Amino acid sequence: MEVSTPAAVPAFPFADGIFPAGCPSRTVLDHVTSKWGVLLLVALSEGPQRWSELRRRAEGISEKMLAQTLKTLEADGFVRRDAQPVIPPRVDYSLTARGHELAALLLPLVAWVAEHAEAIANRQQS
């Protein structure tokens, strides 16, 4: 008989319970948990995609926000941009190893939100 043990919860990274204002983690959290950041990371978790595919999947995102978010996630090392020297130009976006690690952590959160969103929204309207 196997006994399962609950997954280890990561230790709180700030021993004193304070979220320091100048901590780089706050900047990264802002990038990762932005509305579009989460959606693009989750979309890319399914494999490489082109600009038009990402724009279609993140319904409602403007071209400016798509470009800005992809650029930020690329600068943070989560997304890889692969521009191919062909005509017409072709650019594919994919997750880096760090991006895959992050997406694996975000997917359960997004699944939980999707499962509970309707009940939460209905409660707010009543």
PDB file of C-alpha atoms in Angstrom:
ATOM      1  CA  MET A   1       0.000   0.000   0.000  1.00  0.00           C
ATOM      2  CA  GLU A   2       1.394   3.367  -1.035  1.00  0.00           C
ATOM      3  CA  VAL A   3       0.946   6.390   1.141  1.00  0.00           C
ATOM      4  CA  SER A   4       0.764   9.662  -0.669  1.00  0.00           C
ATOM      5  CA  THR A   5       2.206  12.729   0.898  1.00  0.00           C
ATOM      6  CA  PRO A   6       0.906  16.199   0.173  1.00  0.00           C
ATOM      7  CA  ALA A   7       3.018  18.314  -2.145  1.00  0.00           C
ATOM      8  CA  ALA A   8       5.473  20.441  -0.256  1.00  0.00           C
ATOM      9  CA  VAL A   9       4.407  24.057  -0.064  1.00  0.00           C
ATOM     10  CA  PRO A  10       7.350  26.336  -0.813  1.00  0.00           C
ATOM     11  CA  ALA A  11       8.577  28.285   2.173  1.00  0.00           C
ATOM     12  CA  PHE A  12       7.552  31.926   2.314  1.00  0.00           C
ATOM     13  CA  PRO A  13      10.537  33.719   0.782  1.00  0.00           C
ATOM     14  CA  PHE A  14      10.471  36.666   3.171  1.00  0.00           C
ATOM     15  CA  ALA A  15      11.227  35.490   6.696  1.00  0.00           C
ATOM     16  CA  ASP A  16      10.062  38.725   8.299  1.00  0.00           C
ATOM     17  CA  GLY A  17       6.720  38.698   6.431  1.00  0.00           C
ATOM     18  CA  ILE A  18       7.512  41.975   4.666  1.00  0.00           C
ATOM     19  CA  PHE A  19       7.270  42.393   0.899  1.00  0.00           C
ATOM     20  CA  PRO A  20      10.118  44.864   0.285  1.00  0.00           C
ATOM     21  CA  ALA A  21       9.247  47.635  -2.167  1.00  0.00           C
ATOM     22  CA  GLY A  22      12.540  47.450  -4.035  1.00  0.00           C
ATOM     23  CA  CYS A  23      12.658  43.668  -4.307  1.00  0.00           C
ATOM     24  CA  PRO A  24      13.111  42.395  -7.890  1.00  0.00           C
ATOM     25  CA  SER A  25      10.498  39.731  -7.179  1.00  0.00           C
ATOM     26  CA  ARG A  26       7.810  42.407  -7.229  1.00  0.00           C
ATOM     27  CA  THR A  27       8.795  43.476 -10.730  1.00  0.00           C
ATOM     28  CA  VAL A  28       8.798  39.886 -11.989  1.00  0.00           C
ATOM     29  CA  LEU A  29       5.460  39.197 -10.275  1.00  0.00           C
ATOM     30  CA  ASP A  30       4.023  42.255 -11.996  1.00  0.00           C
ATOM     31  CA  HIS A  31       5.160  40.957 -15.398  1.00  0.00           C
ATOM     32  CA  VAL A  32       4.067  37.369 -14.833  1.00  0.00           C
ATOM     33  CA  THR A  33       0.711  38.032 -13.198  1.00  0.00           C
ATOM     34  CA  SER A  34      -0.413  40.809 -15.486  1.00  0.00           C
ATOM     35  CA  LYS A  35      -3.659  40.010 -17.263  1.00  0.00           C
ATOM     36  CA  TRP A  36      -1.957  39.454 -20.604  1.00  0.00           C
ATOM     37  CA  GLY A  37       1.203  37.882 -19.178  1.00  0.00           C
ATOM     38  CA  VAL A  38      -0.705  34.991 -17.636  1.00  0.00           C
ATOM     39  CA  LEU A  39      -2.787  34.405 -20.762  1.00  0.00           C
ATOM     40  CA  LEU A  40       0.215  34.415 -23.099  1.00  0.00           C
ATOM     41  CA  LEU A  41       2.268  32.131 -20.866  1.00  0.00           C
ATOM     42  CA  VAL A  42      -0.615  29.656 -20.653  1.00  0.00           C
ATOM     43  CA  ALA A  43      -1.188  29.826 -24.423  1.00  0.00           C
ATOM     44  CA  LEU A  44       2.501  29.215 -25.123  1.00  0.00           C
ATOM     45  CA  SER A  45       2.520  26.264 -22.721  1.00  0.00           C
ATOM     46  CA  GLU A  46       0.768  24.360 -25.532  1.00  0.00           C
ATOM     47  CA  GLY A  47       3.685  24.887 -27.917  1.00  0.00           C
ATOM     48  CA  PRO A  48       5.239  27.473 -30.239  1.00  0.00           C
ATOM     49  CA  GLN A  49       2.865  29.950 -31.826  1.00  0.00           C
ATOM     50  CA  ARG A  50       2.925  32.830 -34.240  1.00  0.00           C
ATOM     51  CA  TRP A  51       1.856  36.392 -33.520  1.00  0.00           C
ATOM     52  CA  SER A  52      -1.560  35.981 -35.133  1.00  0.00           C
ATOM     53  CA  GLU A  53      -2.269  32.802 -33.150  1.00  0.00           C
ATOM     54  CA  LEU A  54      -1.406  34.522 -29.875  1.00  0.00           C
ATOM     55  CA  ARG A  55      -3.519  37.558 -30.754  1.00  0.00           C
ATOM     56  CA  ARG A  56      -6.487  35.305 -31.544  1.00  0.00           C
ATOM     57  CA  ARG A  57      -6.046  33.247 -28.356  1.00  0.00           C
ATOM     58  CA  ALA A  58      -5.736  36.284 -26.070  1.00  0.00           C
ATOM     59  CA  GLU A  59      -8.993  37.721 -27.338  1.00  0.00           C
ATOM     60  CA  GLY A  60      -9.221  41.456 -26.768  1.00  0.00           C
ATOM     61  CA  ILE A  61      -5.490  42.169 -26.586  1.00  0.00           C
ATOM     62  CA  SER A  62      -4.328  45.095 -28.701  1.00  0.00           C
ATOM     63  CA  GLU A  63      -1.318  44.814 -30.990  1.00  0.00           C
ATOM     64  CA  LYS A  64       0.523  47.262 -28.748  1.00  0.00           C
ATOM     65  CA  MET A  65      -0.116  45.216 -25.587  1.00  0.00           C
ATOM     66  CA  LEU A  66       0.768  41.952 -27.322  1.00  0.00           C
ATOM     67  CA  ALA A  67       4.076  43.385 -28.512  1.00  0.00           C
ATOM     68  CA  GLN A  68       4.839  44.959 -25.133  1.00  0.00           C
ATOM     69  CA  THR A  69       3.952  41.850 -23.127  1.00  0.00           C
ATOM     70  CA  LEU A  70       5.917  39.496 -25.380  1.00  0.00           C
ATOM     71  CA  LYS A  71       8.924  41.831 -25.244  1.00  0.00           C
ATOM     72  CA  THR A  72       8.759  41.959 -21.433  1.00  0.00           C
ATOM     73  CA  LEU A  73       8.393  38.181 -21.078  1.00  0.00           C
ATOM     74  CA  GLU A  74      11.275  37.698 -23.508  1.00  0.00           C
ATOM     75  CA  ALA A  75      13.481  40.127 -21.554  1.00  0.00           C
ATOM     76  CA  ASP A  76      12.635  38.225 -18.351  1.00  0.00           C
ATOM     77  CA  GLY A  77      13.759  34.967 -19.976  1.00  0.00           C
ATOM     78  CA  PHE A  78      10.347  33.276 -20.158  1.00  0.00           C
ATOM     79  CA  VAL A  79       9.679  33.571 -23.885  1.00  0.00           C
ATOM     80  CA  ARG A  80      11.890  32.904 -26.899  1.00  0.00           C
ATOM     81  CA  ARG A  81      11.365  34.862 -30.114  1.00  0.00           C
ATOM     82  CA  ASP A  82      12.490  33.033 -33.237  1.00  0.00           C
ATOM     83  CA  ALA A  83      12.538  35.285 -36.317  1.00  0.00           C
ATOM     84  CA  GLN A  84      13.111  33.353 -39.516  1.00  0.00           C
ATOM     85  CA  PRO A  85      14.724  35.135 -42.483  1.00  0.00           C
ATOM     86  CA  VAL A  86      12.004  34.399 -45.022  1.00  0.00           C
ATOM     87  CA  ILE A  87       9.618  36.519 -47.030  1.00  0.00           C
ATOM     88  CA  PRO A  88       7.066  37.221 -45.758  1.00  0.00           C
ATOM     89  CA  PRO A  89       8.680  37.431 -42.307  1.00  0.00           C
ATOM     90  CA  ARG A  90       7.873  34.615 -39.916  1.00  0.00           C
ATOM     91  CA  VAL A  91       8.275  34.908 -36.160  1.00  0.00           C
ATOM     92  CA  ASP A  92       7.499  32.086 -33.765  1.00  0.00           C
ATOM     93  CA  TYR A  93       7.204  32.496 -30.007  1.00  0.00           C
ATOM     94  CA  SER A  94       7.813  29.692 -27.543  1.00  0.00           C
ATOM     95  CA  LEU A  95       8.571  29.187 -23.876  1.00  0.00           C
ATOM     96  CA  THR A  96      12.102  28.818 -22.589  1.00  0.00           C
ATOM     97  CA  ALA A  97      12.873  26.180 -19.948  1.00  0.00           C
ATOM     98  CA  ARG A  98      12.190  28.819 -17.290  1.00  0.00           C
ATOM     99  CA  GLY A  99       8.942  29.706 -19.065  1.00  0.00           C
ATOM    100  CA  HIS A 100       7.818  26.063 -19.031  1.00  0.00           C
ATOM    101  CA  GLU A 101       8.598  25.856 -15.317  1.00  0.00           C
ATOM    102  CA  LEU A 102       6.548  28.982 -14.650  1.00  0.00           C
ATOM    103  CA  ALA A 103       3.646  27.876 -16.870  1.00  0.00           C
ATOM    104  CA  ALA A 104       3.465  24.580 -14.980  1.00  0.00           C
ATOM    105  CA  LEU A 105       2.877  26.597 -11.817  1.00  0.00           C
ATOM    106  CA  LEU A 106       0.357  28.956 -13.450  1.00  0.00           C
ATOM    107  CA  LEU A 107      -1.807  26.262 -15.076  1.00  0.00           C
ATOM    108  CA  PRO A 108      -3.340  25.029 -11.777  1.00  0.00           C
ATOM    109  CA  LEU A 109      -4.125  28.628 -10.807  1.00  0.00           C
ATOM    110  CA  VAL A 110      -5.772  29.343 -14.164  1.00  0.00           C
ATOM    111  CA  ALA A 111      -7.721  26.072 -13.944  1.00  0.00           C
ATOM    112  CA  TRP A 112      -8.951  26.991 -10.447  1.00  0.00           C
ATOM    113  CA  VAL A 113     -10.019  30.450 -11.640  1.00  0.00           C
ATOM    114  CA  ALA A 114     -11.858  28.977 -14.637  1.00  0.00           C
ATOM    115  CA  GLU A 115     -13.644  26.475 -12.401  1.00  0.00           C
ATOM    116  CA  HIS A 116     -14.798  29.093  -9.893  1.00  0.00           C
ATOM    117  CA  ALA A 117     -15.116  32.251 -12.015  1.00  0.00           C
ATOM    118  CA  GLU A 118     -18.827  31.959 -12.775  1.00  0.00           C
ATOM    119  CA  ALA A 119     -19.815  31.413  -9.134  1.00  0.00           C
ATOM    120  CA  ILE A 120     -17.605  34.298  -8.000  1.00  0.00           C
ATOM    121  CA  ALA A 121     -18.943  36.633 -10.700  1.00  0.00           C
ATOM    122  CA  ASN A 122     -22.570  35.660  -9.930  1.00  0.00           C
ATOM    123  CA  ARG A 123     -22.057  36.325  -6.244  1.00  0.00           C
ATOM    124  CA  GLN A 124     -20.620  39.756  -6.959  1.00  0.00           C
ATOM    125  CA  GLN A 125     -23.669  40.653  -9.056  1.00  0.00           C
ATOM    126  CA  SER A 126     -26.171  39.714  -6.323  1.00  0.00           C
TER     127      SER A 126
END
